[in-house]
Short mmCIF file of C-alpha atoms and ligand atoms in Angstrom, two decimals:
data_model
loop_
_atom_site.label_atom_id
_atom_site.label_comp_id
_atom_site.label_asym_id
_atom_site.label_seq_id
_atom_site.Cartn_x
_atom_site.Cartn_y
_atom_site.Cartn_z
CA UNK A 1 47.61 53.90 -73.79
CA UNK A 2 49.50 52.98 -77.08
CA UNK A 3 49.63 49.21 -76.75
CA UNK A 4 47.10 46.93 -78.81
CA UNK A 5 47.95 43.69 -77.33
CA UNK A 6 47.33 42.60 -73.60
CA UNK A 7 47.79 39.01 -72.71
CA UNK A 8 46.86 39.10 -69.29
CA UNK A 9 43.73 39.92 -67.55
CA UNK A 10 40.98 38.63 -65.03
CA UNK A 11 37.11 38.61 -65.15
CA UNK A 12 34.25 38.35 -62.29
CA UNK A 13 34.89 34.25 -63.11
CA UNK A 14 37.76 34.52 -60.91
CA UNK A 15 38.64 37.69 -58.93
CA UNK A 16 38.34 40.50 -61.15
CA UNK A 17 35.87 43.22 -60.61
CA UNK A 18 34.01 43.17 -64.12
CA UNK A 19 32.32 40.45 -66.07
CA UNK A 20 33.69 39.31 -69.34
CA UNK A 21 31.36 41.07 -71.57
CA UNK A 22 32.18 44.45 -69.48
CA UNK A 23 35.98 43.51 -69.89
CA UNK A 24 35.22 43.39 -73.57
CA UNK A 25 34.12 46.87 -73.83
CA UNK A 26 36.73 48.42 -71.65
CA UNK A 27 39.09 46.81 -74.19
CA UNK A 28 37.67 48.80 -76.57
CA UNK A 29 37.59 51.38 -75.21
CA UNK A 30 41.76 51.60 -75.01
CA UNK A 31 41.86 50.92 -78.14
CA UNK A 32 42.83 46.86 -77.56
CA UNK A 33 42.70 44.84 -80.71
CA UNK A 34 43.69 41.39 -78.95
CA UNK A 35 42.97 40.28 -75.35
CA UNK A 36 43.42 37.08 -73.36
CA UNK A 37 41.11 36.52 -70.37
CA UNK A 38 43.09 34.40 -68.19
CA UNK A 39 41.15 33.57 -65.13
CA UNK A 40 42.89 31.89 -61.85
CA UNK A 41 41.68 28.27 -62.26
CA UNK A 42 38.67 28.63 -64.58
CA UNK A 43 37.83 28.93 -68.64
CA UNK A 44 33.83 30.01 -66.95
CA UNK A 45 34.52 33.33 -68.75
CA UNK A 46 35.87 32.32 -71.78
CA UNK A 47 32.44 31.54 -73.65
CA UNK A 48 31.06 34.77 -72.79
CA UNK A 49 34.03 36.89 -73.89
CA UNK A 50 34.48 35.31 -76.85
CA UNK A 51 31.07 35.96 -78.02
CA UNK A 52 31.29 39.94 -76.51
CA UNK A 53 34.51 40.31 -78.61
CA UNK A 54 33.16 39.44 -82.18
CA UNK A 55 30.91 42.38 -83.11
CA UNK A 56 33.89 44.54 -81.28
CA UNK A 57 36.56 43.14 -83.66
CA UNK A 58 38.76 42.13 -80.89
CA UNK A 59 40.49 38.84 -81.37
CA UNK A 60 40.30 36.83 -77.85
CA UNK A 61 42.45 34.15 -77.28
CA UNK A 62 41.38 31.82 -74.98
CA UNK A 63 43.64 31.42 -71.79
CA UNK A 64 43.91 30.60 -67.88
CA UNK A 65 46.96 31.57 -65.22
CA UNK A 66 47.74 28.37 -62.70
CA UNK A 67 49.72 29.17 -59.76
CA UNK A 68 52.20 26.33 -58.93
CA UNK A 69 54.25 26.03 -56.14
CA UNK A 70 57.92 24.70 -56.90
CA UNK A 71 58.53 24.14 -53.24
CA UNK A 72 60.48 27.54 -52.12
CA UNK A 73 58.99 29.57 -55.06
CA UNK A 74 55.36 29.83 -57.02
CA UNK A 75 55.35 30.11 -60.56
CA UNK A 76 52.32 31.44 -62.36
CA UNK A 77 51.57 29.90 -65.61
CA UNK A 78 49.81 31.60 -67.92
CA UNK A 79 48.35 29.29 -70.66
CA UNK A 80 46.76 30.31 -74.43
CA UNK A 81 44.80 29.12 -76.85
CA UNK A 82 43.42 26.39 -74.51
CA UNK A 83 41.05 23.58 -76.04
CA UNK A 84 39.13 24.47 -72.48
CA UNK A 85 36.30 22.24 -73.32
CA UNK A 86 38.20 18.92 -72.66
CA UNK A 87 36.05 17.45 -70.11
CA UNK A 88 39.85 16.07 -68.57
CA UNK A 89 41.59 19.54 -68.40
CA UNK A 90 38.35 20.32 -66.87
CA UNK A 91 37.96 17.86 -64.31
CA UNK A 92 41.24 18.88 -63.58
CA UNK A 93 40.49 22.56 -63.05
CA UNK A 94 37.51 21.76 -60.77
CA UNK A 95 39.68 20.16 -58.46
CA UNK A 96 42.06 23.18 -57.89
CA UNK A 97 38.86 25.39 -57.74
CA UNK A 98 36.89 22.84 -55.27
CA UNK A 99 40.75 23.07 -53.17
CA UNK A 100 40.03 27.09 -53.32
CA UNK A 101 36.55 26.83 -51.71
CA UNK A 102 38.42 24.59 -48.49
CA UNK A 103 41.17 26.85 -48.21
CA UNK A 104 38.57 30.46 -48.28
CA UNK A 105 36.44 28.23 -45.58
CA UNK A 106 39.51 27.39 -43.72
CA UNK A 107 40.53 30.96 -43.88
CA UNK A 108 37.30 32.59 -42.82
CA UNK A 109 37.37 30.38 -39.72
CA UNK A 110 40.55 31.72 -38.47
CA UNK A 111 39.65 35.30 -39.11
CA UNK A 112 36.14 34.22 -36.63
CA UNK A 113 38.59 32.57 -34.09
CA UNK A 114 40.17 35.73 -33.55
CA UNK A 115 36.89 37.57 -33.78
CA UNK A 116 36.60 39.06 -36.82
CA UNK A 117 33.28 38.23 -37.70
CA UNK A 118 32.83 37.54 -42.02
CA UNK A 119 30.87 34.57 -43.40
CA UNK A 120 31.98 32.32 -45.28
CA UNK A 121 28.26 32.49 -47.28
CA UNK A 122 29.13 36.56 -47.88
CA UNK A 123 32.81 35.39 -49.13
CA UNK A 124 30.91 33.06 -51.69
CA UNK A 125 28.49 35.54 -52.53
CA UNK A 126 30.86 38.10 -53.49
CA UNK A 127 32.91 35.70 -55.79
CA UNK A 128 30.86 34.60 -58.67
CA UNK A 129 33.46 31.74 -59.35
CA UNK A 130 36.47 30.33 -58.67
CA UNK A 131 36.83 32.18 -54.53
CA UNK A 132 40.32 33.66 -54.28
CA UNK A 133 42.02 35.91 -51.58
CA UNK A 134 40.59 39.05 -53.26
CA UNK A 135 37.28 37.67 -52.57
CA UNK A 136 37.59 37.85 -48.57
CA UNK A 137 39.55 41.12 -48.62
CA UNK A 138 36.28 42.45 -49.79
CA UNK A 139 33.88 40.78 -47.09
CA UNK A 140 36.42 42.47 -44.76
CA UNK A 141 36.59 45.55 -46.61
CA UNK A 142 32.61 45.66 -46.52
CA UNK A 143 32.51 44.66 -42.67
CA UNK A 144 34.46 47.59 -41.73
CA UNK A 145 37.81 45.96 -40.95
CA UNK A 146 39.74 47.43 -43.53
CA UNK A 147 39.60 50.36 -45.29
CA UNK A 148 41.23 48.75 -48.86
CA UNK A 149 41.82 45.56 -50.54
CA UNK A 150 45.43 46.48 -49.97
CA UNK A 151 44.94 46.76 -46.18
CA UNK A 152 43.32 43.54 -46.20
CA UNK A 153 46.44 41.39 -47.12
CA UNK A 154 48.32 43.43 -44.95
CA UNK A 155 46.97 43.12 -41.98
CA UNK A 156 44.69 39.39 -42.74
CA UNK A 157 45.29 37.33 -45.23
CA UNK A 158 48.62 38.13 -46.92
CA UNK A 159 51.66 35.51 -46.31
CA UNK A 160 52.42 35.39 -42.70
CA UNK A 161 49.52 36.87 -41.20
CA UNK A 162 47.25 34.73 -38.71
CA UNK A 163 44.64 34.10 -41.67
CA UNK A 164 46.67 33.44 -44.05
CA UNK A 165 46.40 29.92 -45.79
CA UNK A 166 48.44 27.91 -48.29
CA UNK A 167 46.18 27.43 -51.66
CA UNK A 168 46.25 23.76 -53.05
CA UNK A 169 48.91 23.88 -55.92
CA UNK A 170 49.73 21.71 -58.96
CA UNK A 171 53.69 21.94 -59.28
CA UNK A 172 55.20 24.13 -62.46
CA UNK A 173 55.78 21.33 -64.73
CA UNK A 174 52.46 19.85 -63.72
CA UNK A 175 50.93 23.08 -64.78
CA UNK A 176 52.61 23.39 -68.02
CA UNK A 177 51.22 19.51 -68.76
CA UNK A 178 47.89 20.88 -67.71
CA UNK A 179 47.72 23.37 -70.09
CA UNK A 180 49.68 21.38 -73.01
CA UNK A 181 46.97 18.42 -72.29
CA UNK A 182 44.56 21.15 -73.97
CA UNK A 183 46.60 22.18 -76.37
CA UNK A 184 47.84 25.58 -74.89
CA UNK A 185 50.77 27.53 -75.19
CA UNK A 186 52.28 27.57 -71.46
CA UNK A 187 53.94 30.94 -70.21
CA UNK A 188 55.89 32.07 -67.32
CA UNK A 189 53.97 35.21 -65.69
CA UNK A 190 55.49 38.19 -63.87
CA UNK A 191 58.95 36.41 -63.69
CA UNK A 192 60.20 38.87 -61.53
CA UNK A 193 57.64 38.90 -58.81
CA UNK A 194 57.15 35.38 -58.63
CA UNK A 195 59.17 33.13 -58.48
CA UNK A 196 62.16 36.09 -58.67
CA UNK A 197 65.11 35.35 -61.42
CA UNK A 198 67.63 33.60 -59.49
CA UNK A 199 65.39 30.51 -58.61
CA UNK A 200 63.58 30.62 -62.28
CA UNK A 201 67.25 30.58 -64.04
CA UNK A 202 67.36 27.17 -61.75
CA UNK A 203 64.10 25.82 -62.75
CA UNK A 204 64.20 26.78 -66.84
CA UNK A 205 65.50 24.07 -68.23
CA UNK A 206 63.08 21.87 -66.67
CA UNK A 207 60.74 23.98 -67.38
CA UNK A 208 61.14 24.50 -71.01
CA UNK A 209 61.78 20.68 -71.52
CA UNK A 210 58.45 19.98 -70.14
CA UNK A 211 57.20 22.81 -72.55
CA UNK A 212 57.10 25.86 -71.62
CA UNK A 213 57.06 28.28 -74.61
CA UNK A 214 56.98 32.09 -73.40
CA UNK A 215 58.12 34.73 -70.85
CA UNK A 216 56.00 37.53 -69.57
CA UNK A 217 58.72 40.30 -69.85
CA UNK A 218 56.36 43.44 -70.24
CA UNK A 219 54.32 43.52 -67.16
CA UNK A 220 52.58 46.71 -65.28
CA UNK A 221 55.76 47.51 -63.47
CA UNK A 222 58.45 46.36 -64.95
CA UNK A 223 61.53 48.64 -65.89
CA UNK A 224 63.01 48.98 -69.37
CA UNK A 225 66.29 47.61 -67.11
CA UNK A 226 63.92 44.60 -66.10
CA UNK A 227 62.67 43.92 -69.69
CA UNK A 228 66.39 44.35 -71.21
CA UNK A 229 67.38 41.09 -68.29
CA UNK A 230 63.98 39.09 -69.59
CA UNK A 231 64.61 39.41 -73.11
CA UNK A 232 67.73 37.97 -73.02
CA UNK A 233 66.74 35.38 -70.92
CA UNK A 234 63.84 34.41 -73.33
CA UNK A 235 66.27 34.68 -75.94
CA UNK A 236 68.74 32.63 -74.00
CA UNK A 237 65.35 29.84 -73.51
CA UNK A 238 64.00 30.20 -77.23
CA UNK A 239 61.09 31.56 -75.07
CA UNK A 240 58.61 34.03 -76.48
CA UNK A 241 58.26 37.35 -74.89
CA UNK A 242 54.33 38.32 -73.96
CA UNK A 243 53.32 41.13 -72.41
CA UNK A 244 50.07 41.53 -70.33
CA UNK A 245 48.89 43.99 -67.36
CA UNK A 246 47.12 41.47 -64.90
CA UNK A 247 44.13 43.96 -64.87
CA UNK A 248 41.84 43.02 -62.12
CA UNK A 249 39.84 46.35 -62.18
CA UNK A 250 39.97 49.10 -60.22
CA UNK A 251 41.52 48.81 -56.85
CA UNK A 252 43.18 45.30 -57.50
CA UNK A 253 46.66 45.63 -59.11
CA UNK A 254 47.85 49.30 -60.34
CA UNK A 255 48.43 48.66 -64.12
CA UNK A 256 45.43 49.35 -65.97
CA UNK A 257 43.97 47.44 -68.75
CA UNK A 258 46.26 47.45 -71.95
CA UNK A 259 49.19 48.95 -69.71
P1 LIG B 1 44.82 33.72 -54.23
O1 LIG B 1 45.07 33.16 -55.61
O2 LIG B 1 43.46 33.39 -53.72
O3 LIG B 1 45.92 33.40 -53.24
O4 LIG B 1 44.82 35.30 -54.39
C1 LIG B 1 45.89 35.90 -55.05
C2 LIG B 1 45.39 37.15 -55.73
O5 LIG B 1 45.22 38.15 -54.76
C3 LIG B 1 46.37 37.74 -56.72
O6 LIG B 1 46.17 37.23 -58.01
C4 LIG B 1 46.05 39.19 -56.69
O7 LIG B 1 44.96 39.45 -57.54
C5 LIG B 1 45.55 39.43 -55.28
N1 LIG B 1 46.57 40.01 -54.39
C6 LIG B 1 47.68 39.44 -53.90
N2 LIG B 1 48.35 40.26 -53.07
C7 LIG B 1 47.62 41.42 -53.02
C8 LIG B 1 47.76 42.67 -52.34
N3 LIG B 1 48.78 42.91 -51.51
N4 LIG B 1 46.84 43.62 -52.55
C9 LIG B 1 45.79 43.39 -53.35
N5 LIG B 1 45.60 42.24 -54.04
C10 LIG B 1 46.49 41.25 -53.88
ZN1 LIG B 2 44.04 37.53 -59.28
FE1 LIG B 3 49.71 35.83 -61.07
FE1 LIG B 4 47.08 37.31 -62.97
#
């Protein structure tokens, strides 16, 4: 892996598989010389890997993703160089997160209604923060239903299956004055996947007015062809282009850290 920058990453404080400090080293190890942790929901990792990446030279910007829902479309907003310790932006975030731990409850209860027997107490053991999908693919993965995390959504808890449930979510421009209110640099994530170009072309003026300031346009994935068609629309939006792999760990998302 060649790149030195990734902008986009998740820790054991939301649903990633390793803890900040590990995250840190693995970082390292590809050769990253700046990372942002950016958590679903939660800055809970940010202390910890900002003190793992001084003795390994890695600057670590401070960061979160938010998933809004735009009615017809989420948007994920990334957000960097957060003031996280406002006690507002974090009475703010411990709302979504106390919204998470309804919607995991309300989700294990359907799974048990139709006889597939998790706990909710295993769901919460599993995730050491903010409880996320991920989190209850692995309870199922453990109990034998599934064989993946992948085979989880499909056949449980992905959109339109019997467990699925809607997570509690701010709106897009509400996110972006989230993450301004701490003095953070709002970005659009994965542009492509979510919300998909035709609806975000729709929503970017808005979106910038309200201040938006970058567009993820090298993800995991994406095709030169897809980052040639972001580019120009972050050129077209005075946006900045980032680039990040959404590394989970192994077994999450295919990219892997730095890619
Ligand atoms: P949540 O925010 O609780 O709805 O969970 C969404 C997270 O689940 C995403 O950020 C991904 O990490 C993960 N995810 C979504 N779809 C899949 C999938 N098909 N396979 C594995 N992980 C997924
Ligand atoms: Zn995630
Ligand atoms: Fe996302
Ligand atoms: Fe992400």
């Amino acid at each position: 892996m060649t790149n030195s920058v990734d902008l986009h990453t998740h820790s054991i404080a939301s649903d990633g598989v390793y803890t900040p400090t590990e995250l840190l080293y693995k970082a390292k190890e590809v050769g990253l010389i700046v990372l942002a942790l950016t958590d679903h929901d939660t800055t809970d990792g940010l202390e910890e890997a900002m003190q793992a990446a001084q003795p390994l030279h890695i600057d670590l910007i401070p960061g979160i993703e938010i998933n809004s829902d735009a009615g017809g479309g989420e948007v994920h907003v990334l957000g960097y160089f957060l003031e996280f310790w406002r006690p507002e932006f974090q009475a703010i975030l411990k709302v979504l997160r106390d919204a998470r731990v309804r919607r995991g409850q309300r989700m294990v209860e359907l799974l048990n209604e139709h006889g597939v027997n998790i706990s909710w107490n295993r769901v919460r053991e599993i995730a050491h923060g903010s409880v996320g999908r991920p989190h209850v693919a692995e309870a199922l993965r453990e109990a034998g239903y599934v064989q993946t995390i992948g085979e989880a959504f499909e056949k449980y808890i992905g959109t339109g299956c019997y467990a699925y449930v809607q997570r509690y979510k701010l709106t897009p421009i509400d996110a972006v004055h989230l993450i301004t209110s701490a003095n953070g640099l709002p970005v659009i994530a994965h542009p492509i996947d979510l919300p998909g170009l035709d609806k975000l072309r729709s929503w970017l003026p808005d979106l910038c007015k309200a201040g938006m300031v970058g567009l993820e346009t090298y993800y995991g994935p994406y095709t030169p062809a897809n980052e040639r068609e972001l580019l120009a629309l972050a050129h077209e939006y005075h946006l900045i282009p980032t680039g990040g792999s959404d590394f989970h760990g192994p077994g999450i998302h295919p990219t892997p850290l730095g890619g």
